[in-house]
Amino acid sequence: MSAASPVSSSRTAVLSAAARVATEYLESVRERRVAPVPETVAALAPLCGVLPDSPIEPEEVLSLLHAIGSPATVANAGGRYFGFVNGGCVPAALAAAWLVSAWDQNAAFRVQSPVATALEETAIEWVRELLGLPAGCGGAVVTGATMANFSALAAARHALLTRAGWDVEGDGLFGAPPITVVVGDEVHSSLIKALGMIGLGRNRVVRIPVDGQGRMRADALPHLDERTILCLQAGNVNTGAFDPAAAICPAAREAGAWVHVDGAFGLWAASSPRYRHLTEGFEMADSWATDAHKWPNIGYDCGIALVREPAALRAAMSIQAAYLAQTEQREPSNYNPEMSRRARGVELWAGLRSLGRSGMAEIVERTSSHARRFAAGLGAAGYRIHNHVIINQVLVSFGTAERTLRVVDRLQAEGTCWCGSTVWQGHTAMRISVSSWVTSEEDVDRSLAAILHAAGDNV
Ligand SMILES: Cc1ncc(COP(=O)(O)O)c(C=O)c1O
């Protein structure tokens, strides 16, 4: 095809336009309100009708998206979004995502994308090292911690039932020996969902009491054995607290239980010399789930499952067919729940390569210090902080539950920043999660002022 063909000229024009509008968006996002107003959301209506018969130029599609879609976005990229545990996207990962889309690789098998498989493998290894996990782990780059929990728990299910003489991949769970799943009472809902998806049941879990920070009580553990999956948490979504892995793991291993860790964001504390002590003991587990779209700021969607014994993950996920050409080396499809997939491992590689070890540690340290600044400012104003602010999460309330919810509503409507609400052990609170590499001290101070204003007397 010649360079002047209609396909290539329209592609060049629309890609140049995409770079222009994306840059324009990012340059203005820091100064716009964080949540869109209802009018801009309602203005999406013309984009949501029936599919028209006739084609339009790609540039026209892009300008519709920018003109109507951009104002209806949540300014996650702007540094004052503190909802959920939403990270931002470091420039190298964002730029890599653009190039990866242009490459249009299918990262299912090595033969389909040697570059995607090589960089994904390297990135998994870098993640393992940053998290201080044992050499020789196997892993998968999935869409998030929900799927990372799913994948790792499928490996656990395989290992435990194989030991019991049961072929779960072949015969399913009908008539299988029972497995006991033990979780802390403040387990993340995504882990419970993952248990439901792999047939272990959302309700069949044994819940262990937790302390006021949400940490599993080591003294309340039930009998563990070789048919038990014990799920620990590194980083509670509300408080940031870590289960006492060092106190729990040796006995669990001794009993032959499989220990799984949901470390969606908290495990990244291991990358910082200052915060590493919080993750002590988690390296003794058998499997781990984490997210690169949270603290590492790699952009959506990027989660990682790691398993000490790669054969268990491979057995749970492997796929064969005559037409699926496979090599002797690691084939992503044999470790992932998906087959066809984006080369998201390349974005992970690019983001981590740009940060290096010290850049990753710096994000953990800076965002945690911002969280302490929030807590200090709110505490000084007389508001109750419900958690020990050990990493990047803050829980604060403003009097009664009703008043706290009114403050959250008022803050969200005002638009300087965005924080959500939660109920922590019976107390309604505002959640502040500082997870973006973009957030500056000035963003914290502006947001603090907006929160204090929203909590003003007449709320
Ligand atoms: C501890 C924990 N586990 C799992 C998840 C789910 O992660 P994802 O949305 O990437 O699936 C979260 C999300 O905040 C989390 O905090």
Short mmCIF file of C-alpha atoms and ligand atoms in Angstrom, two decimals:
data_model
loop_
_atom_site.label_atom_id
_atom_site.label_comp_id
_atom_site.label_asym_id
_atom_site.label_seq_id
_atom_site.Cartn_x
_atom_site.Cartn_y
_atom_site.Cartn_z
CA MET A 1 0.00 0.00 0.00
CA SER A 2 1.45 3.38 -0.95
CA ALA A 3 2.02 6.07 1.67
CA ALA A 4 -0.56 8.22 -0.06
CA SER A 5 -3.34 5.63 0.13
CA PRO A 6 -6.60 6.81 1.74
CA VAL A 7 -6.11 4.35 4.61
CA SER A 8 -2.66 5.56 5.57
CA SER A 9 -3.38 9.26 5.09
CA SER A 10 -6.53 9.12 7.22
CA ARG A 11 -4.61 7.14 9.83
CA THR A 12 -1.77 9.66 9.97
CA ALA A 13 -4.18 12.56 10.25
CA VAL A 14 -6.26 11.03 13.02
CA LEU A 15 -3.24 9.90 15.02
CA SER A 16 -1.72 13.38 14.87
CA ALA A 17 -5.07 14.79 15.94
CA ALA A 18 -5.24 12.23 18.78
CA ALA A 19 -1.84 13.32 20.08
CA ARG A 20 -2.97 16.95 19.90
CA VAL A 21 -6.28 16.52 21.73
CA ALA A 22 -4.86 14.12 24.32
CA THR A 23 -2.12 16.64 25.10
CA GLU A 24 -4.67 19.44 25.24
CA TYR A 25 -6.76 17.33 27.63
CA LEU A 26 -3.84 16.56 29.92
CA GLU A 27 -2.67 20.17 29.93
CA SER A 28 -6.06 21.40 31.08
CA VAL A 29 -7.08 18.53 33.36
CA ARG A 30 -5.27 19.80 36.44
CA GLU A 31 -7.26 23.00 36.45
CA ARG A 32 -10.71 21.65 35.70
CA ARG A 33 -13.24 20.42 38.21
CA VAL A 34 -12.58 16.80 39.16
CA ALA A 35 -16.08 15.34 38.72
CA PRO A 36 -18.08 16.40 35.67
CA VAL A 37 -21.24 18.44 36.25
CA PRO A 38 -24.55 16.66 35.46
CA GLU A 39 -25.03 18.89 32.37
CA THR A 40 -21.86 17.58 30.69
CA VAL A 41 -22.88 14.01 31.49
CA ALA A 42 -26.35 14.66 30.03
CA ALA A 43 -24.66 16.14 26.94
CA LEU A 44 -23.33 12.64 26.10
CA ALA A 45 -26.80 11.78 24.75
CA PRO A 46 -25.97 12.43 21.06
CA LEU A 47 -23.16 9.83 21.30
CA CYS A 48 -25.47 7.21 22.77
CA GLY A 49 -28.17 6.77 20.12
CA VAL A 50 -28.57 3.97 17.56
CA LEU A 51 -25.64 3.16 15.26
CA PRO A 52 -25.98 5.36 12.14
CA ASP A 53 -25.92 3.68 8.71
CA SER A 54 -23.28 5.84 7.14
CA PRO A 55 -19.58 6.04 8.00
CA ILE A 56 -17.85 9.23 9.08
CA GLU A 57 -14.21 10.24 8.99
CA PRO A 58 -12.07 9.03 11.91
CA GLU A 59 -11.12 12.63 12.73
CA GLU A 60 -14.79 13.45 13.08
CA VAL A 61 -15.16 10.54 15.53
CA LEU A 62 -12.22 11.84 17.51
CA SER A 63 -13.53 15.38 17.62
CA LEU A 64 -16.91 14.12 18.87
CA LEU A 65 -15.10 12.24 21.61
CA HIS A 66 -13.02 15.22 22.60
CA ALA A 67 -15.75 17.84 22.34
CA ILE A 68 -18.45 15.83 24.12
CA GLY A 69 -16.58 13.01 25.88
CA SER A 70 -13.65 14.87 27.46
CA PRO A 71 -15.84 17.23 29.55
CA ALA A 72 -17.72 14.19 30.91
CA THR A 73 -14.58 12.45 32.18
CA VAL A 74 -13.57 12.20 35.81
CA ALA A 75 -10.24 14.04 36.15
CA ASN A 76 -8.38 10.99 37.40
CA ALA A 77 -5.30 12.23 35.55
CA GLY A 78 -5.29 15.56 37.36
CA GLY A 79 -3.83 14.85 40.80
CA ARG A 80 -6.83 15.72 43.00
CA TYR A 81 -8.84 12.54 42.57
CA PHE A 82 -8.70 10.59 45.83
CA GLY A 83 -11.50 8.09 45.23
CA PHE A 84 -11.19 4.29 45.47
CA VAL A 85 -7.46 3.47 45.04
CA ASN A 86 -7.06 5.06 41.64
CA GLY A 87 -3.53 5.68 40.47
CA GLY A 88 -2.65 7.87 37.51
CA CYS A 89 -0.57 6.93 34.51
CA VAL A 90 3.12 7.82 34.30
CA PRO A 91 4.08 9.32 30.91
CA ALA A 92 6.16 6.35 29.71
CA ALA A 93 3.28 3.93 30.34
CA LEU A 94 0.81 6.25 28.61
CA ALA A 95 3.05 6.71 25.60
CA ALA A 96 3.75 2.97 25.48
CA ALA A 97 -0.01 2.33 25.49
CA TRP A 98 -0.32 4.48 22.37
CA LEU A 99 2.50 2.62 20.64
CA VAL A 100 1.17 -0.76 21.77
CA SER A 101 -2.21 0.15 20.24
CA ALA A 102 -0.46 1.03 17.00
CA TRP A 103 1.44 -2.27 17.11
CA ASP A 104 -1.90 -4.07 17.59
CA GLN A 105 -0.27 -7.14 19.06
CA ASN A 106 -2.16 -10.15 20.33
CA ALA A 107 -0.21 -11.18 23.42
CA ALA A 108 -1.70 -14.67 23.63
CA PHE A 109 1.19 -16.69 22.21
CA ARG A 110 4.87 -16.04 21.59
CA VAL A 111 4.46 -16.55 17.86
CA GLN A 112 1.84 -13.78 17.76
CA SER A 113 4.06 -11.25 19.50
CA PRO A 114 7.64 -12.00 20.44
CA VAL A 115 8.04 -8.45 21.77
CA ALA A 116 4.95 -8.59 23.97
CA THR A 117 5.89 -11.96 25.47
CA ALA A 118 9.52 -10.99 26.11
CA LEU A 119 8.67 -7.67 27.76
CA GLU A 120 5.78 -9.14 29.75
CA GLU A 121 8.06 -11.82 31.16
CA THR A 122 10.65 -9.23 32.05
CA ALA A 123 8.04 -6.99 33.67
CA ILE A 124 6.67 -9.88 35.78
CA GLU A 125 10.20 -10.55 36.99
CA TRP A 126 10.69 -6.86 37.83
CA VAL A 127 7.43 -6.84 39.78
CA ARG A 128 8.50 -9.96 41.68
CA GLU A 129 11.78 -8.30 42.63
CA LEU A 130 10.15 -5.00 43.63
CA LEU A 131 7.71 -6.86 45.86
CA GLY A 132 10.51 -8.88 47.47
CA LEU A 133 9.01 -12.22 46.46
CA PRO A 134 10.92 -15.48 45.98
CA ALA A 135 12.83 -16.23 42.79
CA GLY A 136 11.22 -18.74 40.47
CA CYS A 137 7.62 -17.51 40.78
CA GLY A 138 5.37 -17.82 37.77
CA GLY A 139 3.01 -15.05 36.85
CA ALA A 140 0.39 -13.52 34.62
CA VAL A 141 -0.41 -9.96 33.63
CA VAL A 142 -4.17 -9.64 33.92
CA THR A 143 -6.71 -6.81 34.00
CA GLY A 144 -6.60 -6.05 37.73
CA ALA A 145 -6.43 -7.46 41.22
CA THR A 146 -9.85 -9.10 40.89
CA MET A 147 -8.54 -11.26 38.04
CA ALA A 148 -5.18 -11.65 39.76
CA ASN A 149 -7.00 -13.02 42.83
CA PHE A 150 -9.05 -15.24 40.51
CA SER A 151 -5.95 -16.61 38.74
CA ALA A 152 -3.91 -17.21 41.88
CA LEU A 153 -6.84 -18.85 43.67
CA ALA A 154 -7.40 -21.13 40.67
CA ALA A 155 -3.76 -22.20 41.06
CA ALA A 156 -4.37 -22.79 44.79
CA ARG A 157 -7.47 -24.82 44.04
CA HIS A 158 -5.48 -26.93 41.58
CA ALA A 159 -2.61 -27.57 44.00
CA LEU A 160 -4.80 -28.53 46.95
CA LEU A 161 -7.12 -30.79 45.00
CA THR A 162 -4.26 -32.46 43.12
CA ARG A 163 -2.76 -33.34 46.50
CA ALA A 164 -6.13 -34.83 47.42
CA GLY A 165 -6.08 -36.93 44.24
CA TRP A 166 -8.69 -34.85 42.42
CA ASP A 167 -8.40 -33.45 38.88
CA VAL A 168 -10.35 -30.20 39.24
CA GLU A 169 -9.60 -28.89 35.76
CA GLY A 170 -10.81 -32.16 34.24
CA ASP A 171 -13.71 -33.04 36.50
CA GLY A 172 -14.76 -29.77 38.05
CA LEU A 173 -15.85 -29.43 41.65
CA PHE A 174 -18.79 -31.86 41.53
CA GLY A 175 -17.98 -34.42 44.24
CA ALA A 176 -14.54 -32.94 44.93
CA PRO A 177 -13.00 -33.12 48.41
CA PRO A 178 -13.96 -29.93 50.26
CA ILE A 179 -11.52 -27.05 50.57
CA THR A 180 -11.72 -24.60 53.47
CA VAL A 181 -11.10 -20.95 52.62
CA VAL A 182 -10.09 -18.71 55.52
CA VAL A 183 -10.25 -14.91 55.19
CA GLY A 184 -10.00 -11.94 57.50
CA ASP A 185 -13.28 -10.24 58.31
CA GLU A 186 -12.13 -7.16 56.35
CA VAL A 187 -11.32 -9.16 53.21
CA HIS A 188 -11.72 -7.15 49.99
CA SER A 189 -14.97 -7.87 48.17
CA SER A 190 -13.08 -8.72 44.95
CA LEU A 191 -11.47 -11.72 46.62
CA ILE A 192 -14.90 -12.97 47.67
CA LYS A 193 -16.10 -12.45 44.10
CA ALA A 194 -13.08 -14.39 42.78
CA LEU A 195 -13.93 -17.29 45.12
CA GLY A 196 -17.44 -17.32 43.68
CA MET A 197 -16.11 -17.34 40.12
CA ILE A 198 -13.85 -20.35 40.71
CA GLY A 199 -16.59 -22.36 42.38
CA LEU A 200 -15.28 -22.16 45.96
CA GLY A 201 -18.26 -20.07 46.94
CA ARG A 202 -18.73 -16.56 48.19
CA ASN A 203 -20.37 -17.74 51.40
CA ARG A 204 -18.36 -20.83 52.33
CA VAL A 205 -15.50 -18.81 53.81
CA VAL A 206 -14.38 -18.93 57.43
CA ARG A 207 -14.05 -15.33 58.61
CA ILE A 208 -11.38 -14.47 61.17
CA PRO A 209 -11.97 -11.54 63.53
CA VAL A 210 -9.88 -8.44 62.91
CA ASP A 211 -8.60 -5.58 65.06
CA GLY A 212 -9.58 -1.93 64.83
CA GLN A 213 -7.35 -1.39 61.78
CA GLY A 214 -8.81 -4.40 59.95
CA ARG A 215 -5.82 -6.69 60.56
CA MET A 216 -6.57 -10.40 60.87
CA ARG A 217 -6.03 -11.53 64.46
CA ALA A 218 -3.23 -14.10 64.48
CA ASP A 219 -4.51 -15.45 67.82
CA ALA A 220 -7.92 -16.23 66.29
CA LEU A 221 -6.80 -18.51 63.47
CA PRO A 222 -8.72 -21.79 63.14
CA HIS A 223 -7.16 -25.17 62.48
CA LEU A 224 -5.28 -25.05 59.19
CA ASP A 225 -4.36 -28.06 57.08
CA GLU A 226 -3.41 -29.13 53.57
CA ARG A 227 -6.97 -28.53 52.38
CA THR A 228 -7.01 -24.89 53.53
CA ILE A 229 -6.50 -21.74 51.50
CA LEU A 230 -5.65 -18.90 53.89
CA CYS A 231 -6.13 -15.46 52.33
CA LEU A 232 -4.12 -12.61 53.79
CA GLN A 233 -4.31 -8.97 52.88
CA ALA A 234 -1.47 -6.49 52.37
CA GLY A 235 -3.15 -3.08 52.41
CA ASN A 236 -6.77 -2.78 53.53
CA VAL A 237 -8.75 -0.69 51.05
CA ASN A 238 -10.01 1.58 53.85
CA THR A 239 -7.20 1.78 56.40
CA GLY A 240 -4.16 0.57 54.44
CA ALA A 241 -3.45 -1.95 57.24
CA PHE A 242 -1.47 -5.14 56.70
CA ASP A 243 -2.34 -8.55 58.13
CA PRO A 244 0.41 -9.86 60.45
CA ALA A 245 1.95 -12.17 57.86
CA ALA A 246 5.16 -12.78 59.79
CA ALA A 247 3.16 -14.11 62.73
CA ILE A 248 0.81 -16.22 60.62
CA CYS A 249 2.73 -17.62 57.65
CA PRO A 250 5.20 -20.00 59.39
CA ALA A 251 2.38 -21.95 61.10
CA ALA A 252 0.26 -21.95 57.94
CA ARG A 253 3.13 -23.32 55.91
CA GLU A 254 3.88 -25.91 58.57
CA ALA A 255 0.24 -27.06 58.39
CA GLY A 256 0.47 -27.42 54.60
CA ALA A 257 -2.11 -24.68 53.94
CA TRP A 258 -1.87 -22.56 50.80
CA VAL A 259 -1.37 -18.91 51.72
CA HIS A 260 -2.64 -16.35 49.21
CA VAL A 261 -2.05 -12.60 49.55
CA ASP A 262 -4.31 -9.89 48.18
CA GLY A 263 -1.81 -7.08 47.94
CA ALA A 264 -3.59 -4.97 45.33
CA PHE A 265 -1.77 -1.81 46.37
CA GLY A 266 -0.17 -2.46 49.75
CA LEU A 267 2.42 -4.95 48.55
CA TRP A 268 4.14 -2.14 46.65
CA ALA A 269 5.27 -0.79 50.03
CA ALA A 270 7.99 -3.43 49.67
CA SER A 271 9.60 -1.30 46.96
CA SER A 272 10.43 1.44 49.48
CA PRO A 273 13.20 0.95 52.04
CA ARG A 274 11.18 3.19 54.39
CA TYR A 275 7.95 1.16 54.16
CA ARG A 276 9.27 -2.33 53.39
CA HIS A 277 8.94 -3.49 57.00
CA LEU A 278 5.13 -3.42 56.59
CA THR A 279 5.32 -6.28 54.10
CA GLU A 280 7.50 -8.53 56.23
CA GLY A 281 6.38 -12.15 56.11
CA PHE A 282 4.21 -11.89 52.97
CA GLU A 283 7.07 -13.38 50.95
CA MET A 284 6.38 -16.70 52.72
CA ALA A 285 3.03 -17.06 50.92
CA ASP A 286 2.29 -19.29 47.94
CA SER A 287 0.55 -16.75 45.72
CA TRP A 288 0.05 -13.01 45.45
CA ALA A 289 -2.29 -10.65 43.60
CA THR A 290 -1.41 -7.04 42.93
CA ASP A 291 -2.22 -4.11 40.70
CA ALA A 292 0.06 -1.97 38.60
CA HIS A 293 -2.76 0.49 37.87
CA LYS A 294 -2.86 1.47 41.55
CA TRP A 295 0.38 2.56 43.25
CA PRO A 296 2.80 2.06 40.34
CA ASN A 297 0.63 4.35 38.16
CA ILE A 298 0.84 2.20 35.05
CA GLY A 299 -2.64 3.04 33.76
CA TYR A 300 -5.63 0.76 33.26
CA ASP A 301 -5.91 -2.11 33.09
CA CYS A 302 -3.00 -3.89 34.66
CA GLY A 303 -2.95 -6.48 37.45
CA ILE A 304 -0.41 -9.19 38.19
CA ALA A 305 -0.84 -12.69 39.64
CA LEU A 306 2.27 -14.38 41.01
CA VAL A 307 2.52 -17.99 42.14
CA ARG A 308 5.49 -19.54 43.97
CA GLU A 309 5.09 -22.80 42.08
CA PRO A 310 4.45 -21.83 38.43
CA ALA A 311 3.28 -25.35 37.52
CA ALA A 312 0.11 -24.83 39.59
CA LEU A 313 -0.83 -21.67 37.68
CA ARG A 314 0.01 -23.34 34.41
CA ALA A 315 -2.12 -26.37 35.22
CA ALA A 316 -5.08 -24.12 36.07
CA MET A 317 -4.78 -21.95 32.95
CA SER A 318 -3.20 -24.04 30.18
CA ILE A 319 -4.83 -24.38 26.80
CA GLN A 320 -4.15 -26.63 23.84
CA ALA A 321 -5.45 -26.93 20.29
CA ALA A 322 -3.85 -28.13 17.10
CA TYR A 323 -3.80 -24.66 15.59
CA LEU A 324 -2.34 -22.95 18.68
CA ALA A 325 1.36 -23.08 17.89
CA GLN A 326 3.31 -23.30 21.16
CA THR A 327 6.99 -23.24 21.98
CA GLU A 328 8.90 -24.80 24.87
CA GLN A 329 9.13 -21.37 26.46
CA ARG A 330 6.52 -19.57 28.57
CA GLU A 331 3.36 -18.94 26.57
CA PRO A 332 1.15 -16.25 28.15
CA SER A 333 -2.07 -18.15 27.37
CA ASN A 334 -0.90 -21.04 29.54
CA TYR A 335 -0.75 -18.74 32.59
CA ASN A 336 -3.64 -16.34 31.92
CA PRO A 337 -7.40 -16.68 32.09
CA GLU A 338 -7.61 -14.89 28.73
CA MET A 339 -6.35 -16.03 25.35
CA SER A 340 -6.41 -13.01 23.00
CA ARG A 341 -5.31 -9.97 24.95
CA ARG A 342 -3.73 -6.55 24.72
CA ALA A 343 0.01 -6.35 25.20
CA ARG A 344 -0.47 -4.64 28.56
CA GLY A 345 2.78 -6.16 29.80
CA VAL A 346 4.59 -3.73 27.50
CA GLU A 347 3.00 -0.76 29.27
CA LEU A 348 3.97 -2.33 32.58
CA TRP A 349 7.52 -2.77 31.32
CA ALA A 350 7.64 0.83 30.06
CA GLY A 351 6.26 2.37 33.26
CA LEU A 352 8.61 0.39 35.50
CA ARG A 353 11.56 1.04 33.21
CA SER A 354 10.96 4.76 33.40
CA LEU A 355 10.54 4.77 37.18
CA GLY A 356 13.33 2.40 38.07
CA ARG A 357 13.51 1.09 41.63
CA SER A 358 13.96 4.53 43.15
CA GLY A 359 11.09 6.07 41.17
CA MET A 360 8.70 3.39 42.39
CA ALA A 361 9.84 3.86 45.99
CA GLU A 362 9.47 7.61 45.61
CA ILE A 363 5.80 7.32 44.55
CA VAL A 364 5.08 5.16 47.61
CA GLU A 365 6.86 7.59 49.92
CA ARG A 366 5.50 10.81 48.43
CA THR A 367 1.85 9.69 48.32
CA SER A 368 2.11 8.35 51.88
CA SER A 369 3.53 11.64 53.07
CA HIS A 370 0.64 13.45 51.32
CA ALA A 371 -1.78 11.18 53.21
CA ARG A 372 -0.13 12.17 56.49
CA ARG A 373 -0.47 15.83 55.51
CA PHE A 374 -4.21 15.34 54.93
CA ALA A 375 -4.57 13.55 58.27
CA ALA A 376 -2.61 16.22 60.13
CA GLY A 377 -4.68 19.05 58.61
CA LEU A 378 -8.01 17.36 59.28
CA GLY A 379 -6.98 16.23 62.75
CA ALA A 380 -5.80 19.75 63.62
CA ALA A 381 -9.22 21.06 62.58
CA GLY A 382 -10.77 18.71 65.14
CA TYR A 383 -12.07 15.99 62.86
CA ARG A 384 -11.72 12.35 63.77
CA ILE A 385 -9.18 10.25 61.88
CA HIS A 386 -10.24 6.61 62.12
CA ASN A 387 -7.09 4.85 60.97
CA HIS A 388 -3.40 4.81 61.70
CA VAL A 389 -2.16 6.56 58.57
CA ILE A 390 0.67 4.15 57.84
CA ILE A 391 0.58 4.42 54.04
CA ASN A 392 -1.61 6.34 51.58
CA GLN A 393 -5.12 5.89 53.04
CA VAL A 394 -7.00 8.27 55.35
CA LEU A 395 -10.43 7.78 56.94
CA VAL A 396 -12.01 10.87 58.45
CA SER A 397 -15.45 11.68 59.79
CA PHE A 398 -17.16 15.00 60.43
CA GLY A 399 -19.54 14.26 63.28
CA THR A 400 -22.59 12.08 62.67
CA ALA A 401 -22.91 9.70 59.72
CA GLU A 402 -25.46 12.04 58.11
CA ARG A 403 -23.21 15.06 58.50
CA THR A 404 -20.20 13.14 57.13
CA LEU A 405 -22.20 12.09 54.06
CA ARG A 406 -23.36 15.67 53.54
CA VAL A 407 -19.74 16.84 53.63
CA VAL A 408 -18.80 14.20 51.03
CA ASP A 409 -21.71 15.26 48.79
CA ARG A 410 -20.83 18.91 49.14
CA LEU A 411 -17.17 18.27 48.36
CA GLN A 412 -18.00 16.20 45.28
CA ALA A 413 -20.40 18.87 44.03
CA GLU A 414 -17.87 21.67 44.58
CA GLY A 415 -15.34 19.96 42.30
CA THR A 416 -11.88 20.92 43.62
CA CYS A 417 -11.18 17.30 44.51
CA TRP A 418 -13.05 14.02 44.81
CA CYS A 419 -13.27 11.73 47.84
CA GLY A 420 -15.74 8.92 48.39
CA SER A 421 -17.38 7.56 51.51
CA THR A 422 -17.30 4.27 53.32
CA VAL A 423 -18.44 2.66 56.53
CA TRP A 424 -15.51 1.57 58.67
CA GLN A 425 -16.45 -0.79 61.49
CA GLY A 426 -19.74 0.99 62.03
CA HIS A 427 -18.46 4.54 61.46
CA THR A 428 -19.40 6.44 58.31
CA ALA A 429 -16.26 8.13 57.02
CA MET A 430 -14.76 9.95 54.06
CA ARG A 431 -12.02 7.95 52.31
CA ILE A 432 -8.95 9.74 51.01
CA SER A 433 -6.67 7.56 48.94
CA VAL A 434 -3.56 9.33 47.63
CA SER A 435 -2.44 7.09 44.81
CA SER A 436 -1.48 9.31 41.88
CA TRP A 437 2.07 10.24 40.91
CA VAL A 438 0.70 13.65 39.81
CA THR A 439 -0.53 14.80 43.23
CA SER A 440 1.58 17.64 44.60
CA GLU A 441 1.73 19.21 48.03
CA GLU A 442 -0.16 22.15 46.55
CA ASP A 443 -2.92 19.74 45.40
CA VAL A 444 -3.12 18.41 48.95
CA ASP A 445 -3.38 21.91 50.42
CA ARG A 446 -6.02 23.01 47.90
CA SER A 447 -7.99 19.83 48.54
CA LEU A 448 -7.64 20.16 52.29
CA ALA A 449 -9.01 23.69 52.10
CA ALA A 450 -11.93 22.43 49.97
CA ILE A 451 -12.67 19.64 52.46
CA LEU A 452 -12.56 22.04 55.42
CA HIS A 453 -14.82 24.43 53.53
CA ALA A 454 -17.28 21.60 52.75
CA ALA A 455 -17.26 20.69 56.43
CA GLY A 456 -17.95 24.30 57.44
CA ASP A 457 -20.46 25.01 60.20
CA ASN A 458 -23.68 25.24 58.24
CA VAL A 459 -23.40 21.89 56.46
C1 LIG B 1 -7.18 -4.90 48.56
C2 LIG B 1 -7.82 -4.86 47.20
N1 LIG B 1 -8.01 -6.00 46.52
C3 LIG B 1 -8.57 -6.03 45.30
C4 LIG B 1 -9.00 -4.88 44.69
C5 LIG B 1 -9.66 -4.94 43.33
O1 LIG B 1 -8.79 -4.43 42.36
P1 LIG B 1 -9.22 -4.26 40.83
O2 LIG B 1 -10.20 -3.15 40.79
O3 LIG B 1 -7.94 -3.91 40.13
O4 LIG B 1 -9.78 -5.55 40.34
C6 LIG B 1 -8.84 -3.66 45.36
C7 LIG B 1 -9.33 -2.40 44.77
O5 LIG B 1 -9.23 -1.34 45.34
C8 LIG B 1 -8.21 -3.65 46.63
O6 LIG B 1 -7.99 -2.50 47.31
#
